[in-house]
Coordinates of C-alpha atoms in Angstrom, one line a residue:
X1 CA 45.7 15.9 -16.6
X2 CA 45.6 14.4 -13.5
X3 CA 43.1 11.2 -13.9
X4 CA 40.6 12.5 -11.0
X5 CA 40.4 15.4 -13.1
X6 CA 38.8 13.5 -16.2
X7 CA 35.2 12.7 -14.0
X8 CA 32.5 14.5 -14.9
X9 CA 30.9 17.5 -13.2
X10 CA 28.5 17.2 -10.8
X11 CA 24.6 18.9 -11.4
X12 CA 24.1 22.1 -9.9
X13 CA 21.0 23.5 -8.7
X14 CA 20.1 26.7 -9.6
X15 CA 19.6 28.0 -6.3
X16 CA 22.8 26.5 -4.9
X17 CA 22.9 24.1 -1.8
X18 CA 20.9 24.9 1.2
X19 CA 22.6 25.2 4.5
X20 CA 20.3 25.6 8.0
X21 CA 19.1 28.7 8.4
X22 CA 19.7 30.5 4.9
X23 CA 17.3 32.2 2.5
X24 CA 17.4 32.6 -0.7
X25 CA 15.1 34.5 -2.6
X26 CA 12.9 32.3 -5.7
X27 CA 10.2 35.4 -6.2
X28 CA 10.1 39.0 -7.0
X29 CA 7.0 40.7 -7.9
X30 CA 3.7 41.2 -6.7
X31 CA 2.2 39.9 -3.9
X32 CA -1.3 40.0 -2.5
X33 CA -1.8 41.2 1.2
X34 CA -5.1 41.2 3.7
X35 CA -5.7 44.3 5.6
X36 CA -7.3 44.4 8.7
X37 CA -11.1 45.1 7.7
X38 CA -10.2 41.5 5.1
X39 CA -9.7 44.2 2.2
X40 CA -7.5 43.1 -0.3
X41 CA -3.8 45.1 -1.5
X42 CA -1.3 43.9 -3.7
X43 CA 1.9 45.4 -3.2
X44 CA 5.6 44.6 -4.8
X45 CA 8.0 42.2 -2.6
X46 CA 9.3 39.1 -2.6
X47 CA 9.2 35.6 -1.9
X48 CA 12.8 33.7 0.3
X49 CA 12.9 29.7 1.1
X50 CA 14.5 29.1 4.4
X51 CA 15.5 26.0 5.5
X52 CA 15.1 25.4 9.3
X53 CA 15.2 22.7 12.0
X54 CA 12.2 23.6 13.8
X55 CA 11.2 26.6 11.4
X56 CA 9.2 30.2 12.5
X57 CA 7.7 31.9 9.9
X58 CA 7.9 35.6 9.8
X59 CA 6.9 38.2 7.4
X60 CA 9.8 41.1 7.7
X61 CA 8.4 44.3 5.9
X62 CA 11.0 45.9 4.0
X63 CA 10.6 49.3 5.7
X64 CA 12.4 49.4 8.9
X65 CA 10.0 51.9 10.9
X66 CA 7.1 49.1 10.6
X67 CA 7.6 45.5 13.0
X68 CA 8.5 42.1 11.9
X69 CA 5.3 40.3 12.6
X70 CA 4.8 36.9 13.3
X71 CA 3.3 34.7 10.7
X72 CA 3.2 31.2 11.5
X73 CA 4.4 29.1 14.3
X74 CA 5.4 25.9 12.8
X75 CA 5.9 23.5 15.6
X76 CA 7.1 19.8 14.9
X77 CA 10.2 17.3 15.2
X78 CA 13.5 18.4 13.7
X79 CA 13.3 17.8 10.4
X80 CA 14.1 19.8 7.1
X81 CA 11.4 21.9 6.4
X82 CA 10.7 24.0 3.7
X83 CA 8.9 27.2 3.8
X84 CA 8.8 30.7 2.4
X85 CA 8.5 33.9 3.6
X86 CA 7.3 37.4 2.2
X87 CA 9.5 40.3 2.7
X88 CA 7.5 43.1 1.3
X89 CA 7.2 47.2 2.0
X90 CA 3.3 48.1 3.2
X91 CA 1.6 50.7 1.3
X92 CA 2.0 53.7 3.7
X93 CA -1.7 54.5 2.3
X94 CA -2.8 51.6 3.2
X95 CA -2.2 51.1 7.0
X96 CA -2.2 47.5 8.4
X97 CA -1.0 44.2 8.5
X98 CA 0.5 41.9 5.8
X99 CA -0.1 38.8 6.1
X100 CA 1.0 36.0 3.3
X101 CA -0.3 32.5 4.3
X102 CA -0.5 29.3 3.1
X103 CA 2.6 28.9 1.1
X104 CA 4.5 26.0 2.6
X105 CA 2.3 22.8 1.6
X106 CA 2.1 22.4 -2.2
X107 CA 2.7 25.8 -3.7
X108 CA 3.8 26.4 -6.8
X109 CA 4.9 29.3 -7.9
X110 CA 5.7 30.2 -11.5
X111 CA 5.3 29.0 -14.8
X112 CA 5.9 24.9 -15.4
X113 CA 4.3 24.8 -19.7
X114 CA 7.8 24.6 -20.8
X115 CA 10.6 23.6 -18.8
X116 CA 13.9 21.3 -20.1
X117 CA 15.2 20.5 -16.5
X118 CA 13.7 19.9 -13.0
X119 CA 16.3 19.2 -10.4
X120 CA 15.4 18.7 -6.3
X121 CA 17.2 17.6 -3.5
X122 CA 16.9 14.7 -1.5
X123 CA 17.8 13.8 1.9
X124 CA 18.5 10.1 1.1
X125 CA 21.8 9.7 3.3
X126 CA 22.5 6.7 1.5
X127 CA 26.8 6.8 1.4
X128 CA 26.9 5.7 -2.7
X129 CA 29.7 3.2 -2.1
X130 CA 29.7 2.0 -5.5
X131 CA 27.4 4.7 -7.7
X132 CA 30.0 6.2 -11.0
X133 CA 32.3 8.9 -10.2
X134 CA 31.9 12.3 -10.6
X135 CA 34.2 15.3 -9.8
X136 CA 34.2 19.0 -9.0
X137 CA 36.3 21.0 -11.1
X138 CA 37.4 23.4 -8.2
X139 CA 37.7 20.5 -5.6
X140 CA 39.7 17.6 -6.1
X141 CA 38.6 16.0 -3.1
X142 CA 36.2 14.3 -2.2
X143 CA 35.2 12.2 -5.5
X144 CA 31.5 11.4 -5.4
X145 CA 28.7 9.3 -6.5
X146 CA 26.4 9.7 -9.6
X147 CA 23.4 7.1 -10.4
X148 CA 22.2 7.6 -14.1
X149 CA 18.9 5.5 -14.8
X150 CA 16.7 5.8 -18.2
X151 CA 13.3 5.8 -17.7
X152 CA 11.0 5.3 -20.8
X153 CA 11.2 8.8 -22.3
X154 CA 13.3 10.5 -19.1
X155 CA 16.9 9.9 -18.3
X156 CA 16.8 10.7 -14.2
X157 CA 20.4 11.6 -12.8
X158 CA 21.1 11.7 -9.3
X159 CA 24.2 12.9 -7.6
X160 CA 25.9 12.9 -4.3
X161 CA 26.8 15.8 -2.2
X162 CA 30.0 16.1 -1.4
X163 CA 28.6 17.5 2.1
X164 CA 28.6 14.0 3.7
X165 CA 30.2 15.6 6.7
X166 CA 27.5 18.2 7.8
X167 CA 24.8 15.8 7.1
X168 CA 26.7 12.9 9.6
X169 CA 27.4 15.8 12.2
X170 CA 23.9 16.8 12.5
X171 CA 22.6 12.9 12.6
X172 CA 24.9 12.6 15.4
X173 CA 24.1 16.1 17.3
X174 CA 19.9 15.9 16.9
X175 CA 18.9 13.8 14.8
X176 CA 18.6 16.4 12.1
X177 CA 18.5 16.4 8.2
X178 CA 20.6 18.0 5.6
X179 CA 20.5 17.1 1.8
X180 CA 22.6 14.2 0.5
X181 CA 21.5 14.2 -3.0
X182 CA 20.6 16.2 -6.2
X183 CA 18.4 14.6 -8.6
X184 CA 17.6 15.9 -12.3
X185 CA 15.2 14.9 -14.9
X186 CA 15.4 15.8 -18.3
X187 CA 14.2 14.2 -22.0
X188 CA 16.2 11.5 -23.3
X189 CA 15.3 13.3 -27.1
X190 CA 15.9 16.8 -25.4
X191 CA 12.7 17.8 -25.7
X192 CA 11.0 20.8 -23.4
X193 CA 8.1 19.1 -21.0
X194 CA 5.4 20.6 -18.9
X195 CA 6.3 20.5 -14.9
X196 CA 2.6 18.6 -14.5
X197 CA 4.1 15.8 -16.8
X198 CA 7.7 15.8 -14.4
X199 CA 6.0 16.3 -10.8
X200 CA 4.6 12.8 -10.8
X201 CA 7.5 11.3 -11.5
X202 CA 9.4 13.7 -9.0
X203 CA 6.9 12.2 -6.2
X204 CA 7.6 8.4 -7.5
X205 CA 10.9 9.0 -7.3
X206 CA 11.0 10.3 -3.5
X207 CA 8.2 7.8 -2.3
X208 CA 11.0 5.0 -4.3
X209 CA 13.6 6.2 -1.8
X210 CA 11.0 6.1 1.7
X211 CA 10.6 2.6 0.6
X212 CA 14.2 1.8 -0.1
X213 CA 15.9 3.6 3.0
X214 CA 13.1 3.1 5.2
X215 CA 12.2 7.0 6.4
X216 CA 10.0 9.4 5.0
X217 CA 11.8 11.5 1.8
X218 CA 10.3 13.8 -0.3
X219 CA 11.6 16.2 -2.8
X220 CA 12.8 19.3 -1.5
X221 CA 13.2 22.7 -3.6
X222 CA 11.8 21.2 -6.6
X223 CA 13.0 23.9 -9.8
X224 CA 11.8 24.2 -13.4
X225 CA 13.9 25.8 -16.1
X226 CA 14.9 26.6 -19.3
X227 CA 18.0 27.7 -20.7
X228 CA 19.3 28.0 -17.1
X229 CA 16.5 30.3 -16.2
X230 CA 14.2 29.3 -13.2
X231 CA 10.8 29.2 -14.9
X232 CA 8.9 27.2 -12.3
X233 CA 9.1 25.6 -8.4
X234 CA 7.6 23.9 -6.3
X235 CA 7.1 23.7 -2.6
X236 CA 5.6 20.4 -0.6
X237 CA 6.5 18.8 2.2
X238 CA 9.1 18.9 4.6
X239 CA 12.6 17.3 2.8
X240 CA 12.0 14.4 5.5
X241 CA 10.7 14.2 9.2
X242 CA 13.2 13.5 11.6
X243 CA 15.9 10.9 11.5
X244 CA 16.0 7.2 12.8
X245 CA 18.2 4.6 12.4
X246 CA 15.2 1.6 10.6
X247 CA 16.4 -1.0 9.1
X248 CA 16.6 -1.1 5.3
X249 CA 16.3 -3.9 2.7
X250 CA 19.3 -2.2 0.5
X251 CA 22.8 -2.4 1.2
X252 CA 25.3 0.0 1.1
X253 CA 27.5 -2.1 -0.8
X254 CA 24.8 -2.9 -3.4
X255 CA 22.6 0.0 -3.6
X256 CA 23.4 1.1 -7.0
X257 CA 22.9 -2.3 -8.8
X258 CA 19.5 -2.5 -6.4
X259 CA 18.1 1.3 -7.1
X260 CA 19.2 0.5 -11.5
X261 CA 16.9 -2.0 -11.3
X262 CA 14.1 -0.5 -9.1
X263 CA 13.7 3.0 -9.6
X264 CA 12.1 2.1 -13.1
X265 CA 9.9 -0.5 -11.8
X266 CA 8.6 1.7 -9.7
X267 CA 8.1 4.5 -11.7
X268 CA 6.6 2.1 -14.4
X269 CA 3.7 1.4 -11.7
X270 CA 3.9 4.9 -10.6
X271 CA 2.3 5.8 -13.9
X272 CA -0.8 4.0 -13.5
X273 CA -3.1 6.2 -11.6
X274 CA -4.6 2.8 -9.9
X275 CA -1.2 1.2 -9.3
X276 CA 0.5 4.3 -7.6
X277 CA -2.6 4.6 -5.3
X278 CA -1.8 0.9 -4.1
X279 CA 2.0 1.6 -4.1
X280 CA 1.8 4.8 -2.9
X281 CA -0.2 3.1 0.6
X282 CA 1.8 -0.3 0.6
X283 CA 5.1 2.5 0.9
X284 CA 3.6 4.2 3.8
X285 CA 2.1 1.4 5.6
X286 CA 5.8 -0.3 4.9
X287 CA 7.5 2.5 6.1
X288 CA 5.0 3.0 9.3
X289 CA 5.6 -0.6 10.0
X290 CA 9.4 -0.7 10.1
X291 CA 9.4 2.7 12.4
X292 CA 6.7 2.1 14.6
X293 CA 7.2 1.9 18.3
X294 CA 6.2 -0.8 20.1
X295 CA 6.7 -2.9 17.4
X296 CA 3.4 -4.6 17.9
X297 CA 1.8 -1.9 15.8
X298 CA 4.0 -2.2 13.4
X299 CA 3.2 -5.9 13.0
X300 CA -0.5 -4.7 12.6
X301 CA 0.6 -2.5 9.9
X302 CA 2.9 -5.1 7.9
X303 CA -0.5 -7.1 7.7
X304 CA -2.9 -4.6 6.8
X305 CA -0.5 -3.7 3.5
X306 CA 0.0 -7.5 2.9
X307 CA -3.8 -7.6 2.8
X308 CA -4.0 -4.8 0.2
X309 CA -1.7 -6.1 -2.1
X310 CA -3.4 -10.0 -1.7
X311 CA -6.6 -8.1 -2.7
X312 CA -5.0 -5.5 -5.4
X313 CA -2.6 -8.6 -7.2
X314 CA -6.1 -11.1 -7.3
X315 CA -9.0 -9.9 -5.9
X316 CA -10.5 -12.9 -7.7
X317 CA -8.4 -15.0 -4.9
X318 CA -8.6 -12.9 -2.4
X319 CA -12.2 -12.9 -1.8
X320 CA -12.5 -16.7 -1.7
X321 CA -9.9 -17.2 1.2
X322 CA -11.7 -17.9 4.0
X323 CA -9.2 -16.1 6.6
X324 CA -6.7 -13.5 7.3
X325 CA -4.0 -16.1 7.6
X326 CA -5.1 -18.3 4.3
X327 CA -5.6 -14.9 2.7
X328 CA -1.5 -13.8 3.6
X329 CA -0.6 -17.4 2.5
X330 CA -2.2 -17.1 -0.7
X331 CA -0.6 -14.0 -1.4
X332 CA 3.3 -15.1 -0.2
X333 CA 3.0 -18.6 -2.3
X334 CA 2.3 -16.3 -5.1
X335 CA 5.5 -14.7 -4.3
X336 CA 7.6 -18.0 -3.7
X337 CA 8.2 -16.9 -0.5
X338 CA 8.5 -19.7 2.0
X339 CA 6.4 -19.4 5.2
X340 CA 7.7 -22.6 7.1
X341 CA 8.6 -21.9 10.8
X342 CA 11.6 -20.8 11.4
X343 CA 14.2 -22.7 14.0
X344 CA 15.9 -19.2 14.7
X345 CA 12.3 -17.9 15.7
X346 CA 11.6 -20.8 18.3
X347 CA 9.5 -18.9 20.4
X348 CA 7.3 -17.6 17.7
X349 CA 6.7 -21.0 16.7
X350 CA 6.1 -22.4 20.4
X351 CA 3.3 -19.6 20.7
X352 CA 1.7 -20.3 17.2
X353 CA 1.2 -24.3 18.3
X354 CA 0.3 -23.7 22.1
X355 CA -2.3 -21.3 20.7
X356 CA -3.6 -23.9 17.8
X357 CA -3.4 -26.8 20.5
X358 CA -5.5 -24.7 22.8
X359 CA -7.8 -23.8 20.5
X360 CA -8.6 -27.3 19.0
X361 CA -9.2 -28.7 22.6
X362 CA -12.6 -26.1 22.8
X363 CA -15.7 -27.6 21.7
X364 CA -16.6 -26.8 18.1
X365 CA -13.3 -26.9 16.8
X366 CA -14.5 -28.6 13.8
X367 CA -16.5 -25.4 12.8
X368 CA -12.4 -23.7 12.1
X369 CA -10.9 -25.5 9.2
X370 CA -8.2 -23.4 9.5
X371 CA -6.9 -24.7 12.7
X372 CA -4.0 -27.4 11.8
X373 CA -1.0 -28.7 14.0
X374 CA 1.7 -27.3 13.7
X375 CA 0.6 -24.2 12.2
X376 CA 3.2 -22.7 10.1
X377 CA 4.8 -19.0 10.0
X378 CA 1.8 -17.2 8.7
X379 CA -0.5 -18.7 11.6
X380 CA 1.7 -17.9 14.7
X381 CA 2.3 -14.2 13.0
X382 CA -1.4 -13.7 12.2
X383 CA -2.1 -15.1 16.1
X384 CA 0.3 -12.7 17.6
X385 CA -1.4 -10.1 15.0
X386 CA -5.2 -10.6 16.3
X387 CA -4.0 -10.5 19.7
X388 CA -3.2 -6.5 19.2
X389 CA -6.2 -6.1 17.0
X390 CA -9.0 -7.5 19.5
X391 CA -8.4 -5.7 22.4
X392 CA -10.2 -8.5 24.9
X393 CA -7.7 -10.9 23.3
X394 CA -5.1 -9.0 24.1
X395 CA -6.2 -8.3 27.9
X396 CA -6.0 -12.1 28.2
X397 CA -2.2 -12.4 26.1
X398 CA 0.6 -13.8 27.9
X399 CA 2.2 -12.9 24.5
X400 CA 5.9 -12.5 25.2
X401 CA 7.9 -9.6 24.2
X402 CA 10.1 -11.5 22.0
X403 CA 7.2 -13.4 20.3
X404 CA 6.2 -9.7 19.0
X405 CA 9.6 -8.9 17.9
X406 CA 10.2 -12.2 16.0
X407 CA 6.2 -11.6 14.4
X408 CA 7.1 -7.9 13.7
X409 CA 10.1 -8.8 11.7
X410 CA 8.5 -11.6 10.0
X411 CA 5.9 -9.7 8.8
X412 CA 7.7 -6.6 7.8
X413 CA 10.5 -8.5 5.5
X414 CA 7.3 -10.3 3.9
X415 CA 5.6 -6.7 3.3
X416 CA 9.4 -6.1 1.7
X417 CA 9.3 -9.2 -0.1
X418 CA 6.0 -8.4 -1.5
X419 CA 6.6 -5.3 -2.4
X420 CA 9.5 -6.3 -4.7
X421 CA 8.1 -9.0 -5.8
X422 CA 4.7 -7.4 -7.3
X423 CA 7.1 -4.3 -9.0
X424 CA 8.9 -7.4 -11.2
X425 CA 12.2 -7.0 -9.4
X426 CA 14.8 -9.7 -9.5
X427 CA 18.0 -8.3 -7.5
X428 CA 19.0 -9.0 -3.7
X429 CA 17.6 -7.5 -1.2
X430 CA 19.6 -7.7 2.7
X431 CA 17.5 -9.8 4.8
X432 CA 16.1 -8.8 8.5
X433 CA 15.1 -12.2 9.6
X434 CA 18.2 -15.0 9.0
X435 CA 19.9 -16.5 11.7
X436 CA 23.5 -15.2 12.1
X437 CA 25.4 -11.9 12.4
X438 CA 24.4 -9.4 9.1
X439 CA 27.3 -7.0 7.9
X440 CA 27.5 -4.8 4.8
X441 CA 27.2 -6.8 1.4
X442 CA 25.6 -9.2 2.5
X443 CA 22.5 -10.0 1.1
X444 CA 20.0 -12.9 -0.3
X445 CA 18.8 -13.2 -3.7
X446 CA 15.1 -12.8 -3.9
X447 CA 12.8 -15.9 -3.6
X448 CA 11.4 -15.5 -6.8
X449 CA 14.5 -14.6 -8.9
X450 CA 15.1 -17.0 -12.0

């Protein structure tokens, strides 16, 4: 047997993969419909997920003498976006309308008390340079990527489409989506689980990725079964919103050893119902922060996380910090992270001590402790911070654009960096703020790594 042959399958959804545009049908059965004068009917049809770039909703009775009607206009940025839609016959004694609403946020449809499998898809677009082979028996080509990680009681397997092609073409055409990856979670003992047990983890899992590729992910055509039989989905929100190009602390050459080691962190914090409330708004400021345009919003975001987790890691410490800035400090030195100025940032650091030296000639300077020549990293990125914050400040800013940029991407690597750092990871991470030309593989060791 030819060796390429000897890789393992890939997983397989139950459903198949989704294309733009097709439906497939997850429900048949019952459905309740609204009649004009709000009376209730319930009438047999069924239930189709269509994917769609900018989606309309449509309820298409199954009798051809009654009219499609309109459902929903669901406006918004190409993205993949999952919804459903009823296809139904109308009770010819019961004339009307059918309408069936409220079914693409956080629907669940089914039966979840005993399941041995969940799959979903994720739109990661990560390429999986160096994840395990895997091979399709009926396709010799391409060979593709698998990442198996154990996680306490789970063993969570994620494999790469070998539809890399459609998802680059639509990047390139309008920014769209299509789905990279196919994740499964089962029991390591082989043991049947309820969906309410597996949907955390399914969410950890997509908020991990946001954080690691730096746009927003979630799960997408998330199936329960047993025995191969679909007991159980579930529908939330769009597979991911539009497409950018953000920068990313992984590397493609690395990303397996780097999501081995985090995806368990993360879900290990996940699990605390306190932690994953802190992780789950340090992701989202983090990923608002590394997309937001002008960047001097984002800079305001990357401090506003680094404050949370300075207050979340030692509220004890927190509180007796006298400042923003000492408060940021505290929390980086507890990381190991170094907040000297940096020569490759010189006009970051020129603004930080013109604004220190100005302040310490006013009258009463005394009354600021805080105030030192030459201020380090932390006090020329907090300075260029207040100045977006306090709008009069800002109305008297002579702040230069590349003083925000260089503040920006300080503070957003530390909001990385501290991210990592409080999960326990150890790895490399590739670095947004180093002087020199970056290129793939390379990457830094973490400050804090023994």
């Amino acid at each position: 047997m030819d060796e390429e042959q000897q890789f393992p399958a890939p997983l397989v959804h139950p459903l198949g993969w989704p294309a733009p545009g097709t439906s497939t049908t997850v429900y048949r059965g019952p459905l309740l419909g609204v009649m004009p004068d709000g009376a209730e009917v319930t009438f047999p049809g069924e239930l189709a997920l269509t994917w769609e770039l900018k989606p309309l909703a449509t309820w298409s009775p199954a009798d051809p003498n009654l009219d499609a009607r309109l459902i929903d206009d669901v406006p918004g940025p190409a993205g993949g976006t999952e919804f459903l839609t009823a296809n139904s016959p109308m009770p010819l004694d019961h004339p009307g309308e059918s309408r069936v609403r409220n079914l693409r946020a956080h629907t669940q449809l089914g039966d979840g008390a005993d399941l041995d499998r969940v799959v979903f898809f994720l739109g990661t677009g990560l390429q999986s340079a160096r994840w395990d082979r895997i091979q399709s028996p009926d396709d010799p080509h391409p060979v593709r990527g698998r990442l198996t990680i154990p996680f306490a009681e789970w063993i969570i397997t994620i494999d790469q489409s070998s539809d890399e092609a459609m998802f680059k073409r639509l990047r390139r055409q309008n920014g769209g989506w299509a789905f990279t990856h196919l994740c499964e979670i089962v029991r390591a003992d082989g043991a049947n689980f309820d969906a309410s047990v597996a949907l955390p983890i399914v969410q950890g899992i997509a908020t991990a990725f946001t954080f690691t590729v730096g746009r927003e992910i979630n799960a997408a055509l998330t199936t329960g079964t047993y025995k191969g039989e679909i007991r159980w989905a579930y529908f939330g929100k769009p597979g991911f919103t539009g497409w950018s190009t953000p920068w990313s602390w992984s590397d493609t050459q690395r990303d397996a050893e780097q999501l081995r080691e985090l995806l368990p962190l993360w879900l290990a914090k996940w699990r605390d119902p306190d932690h994953r409330h802190t992780l789950s708004l340090a992701a989202g400021y983090h990923f608002v922060a590394n997309r937001t345009e002008p960047v001097d919003s984002g800079l305001a975001t990357a401090i506003s996380a680094l404050l949370l987790l300075a207050e979340h890691t030692d509220p004890g410490q927190f509180a007796a910090d006298p400042s923003v800035s000492q408060q940021v400090r505290s929390f980086l030195s507890r990381c190991s992270i170094d907040v000297q100025p940096r020569p490759n940032y010189p006009e970051l650091e020129k603004a930080g001590i013109d604004y220190f030296a100005a302040e310490l000639a006013k009258p009463r300077s005394g009354k600021k402790p805080w105030l030192k020549v030459p201020p380090d990293s932390v006090d020329s990125v907090v300075y260029a911070r207040n100045v977006v914050v306090h709008p009069k400040a800002r109305e008297r800013s002579t702040v230069a654009n590349r003083v925000w940029h260089q503040a920006w991407a300080l503070s957003t690597e530390w909001l990385t960096l501290g991210i990592l750092h409080w999960l326990g990871y150890t790895g490399t991470y590739a670095s947004r703020t180093l002087a020199g030309v970056r290129w793939h593989g390379a990457v830094e060791q973490v400050p804090w790594a023994p």
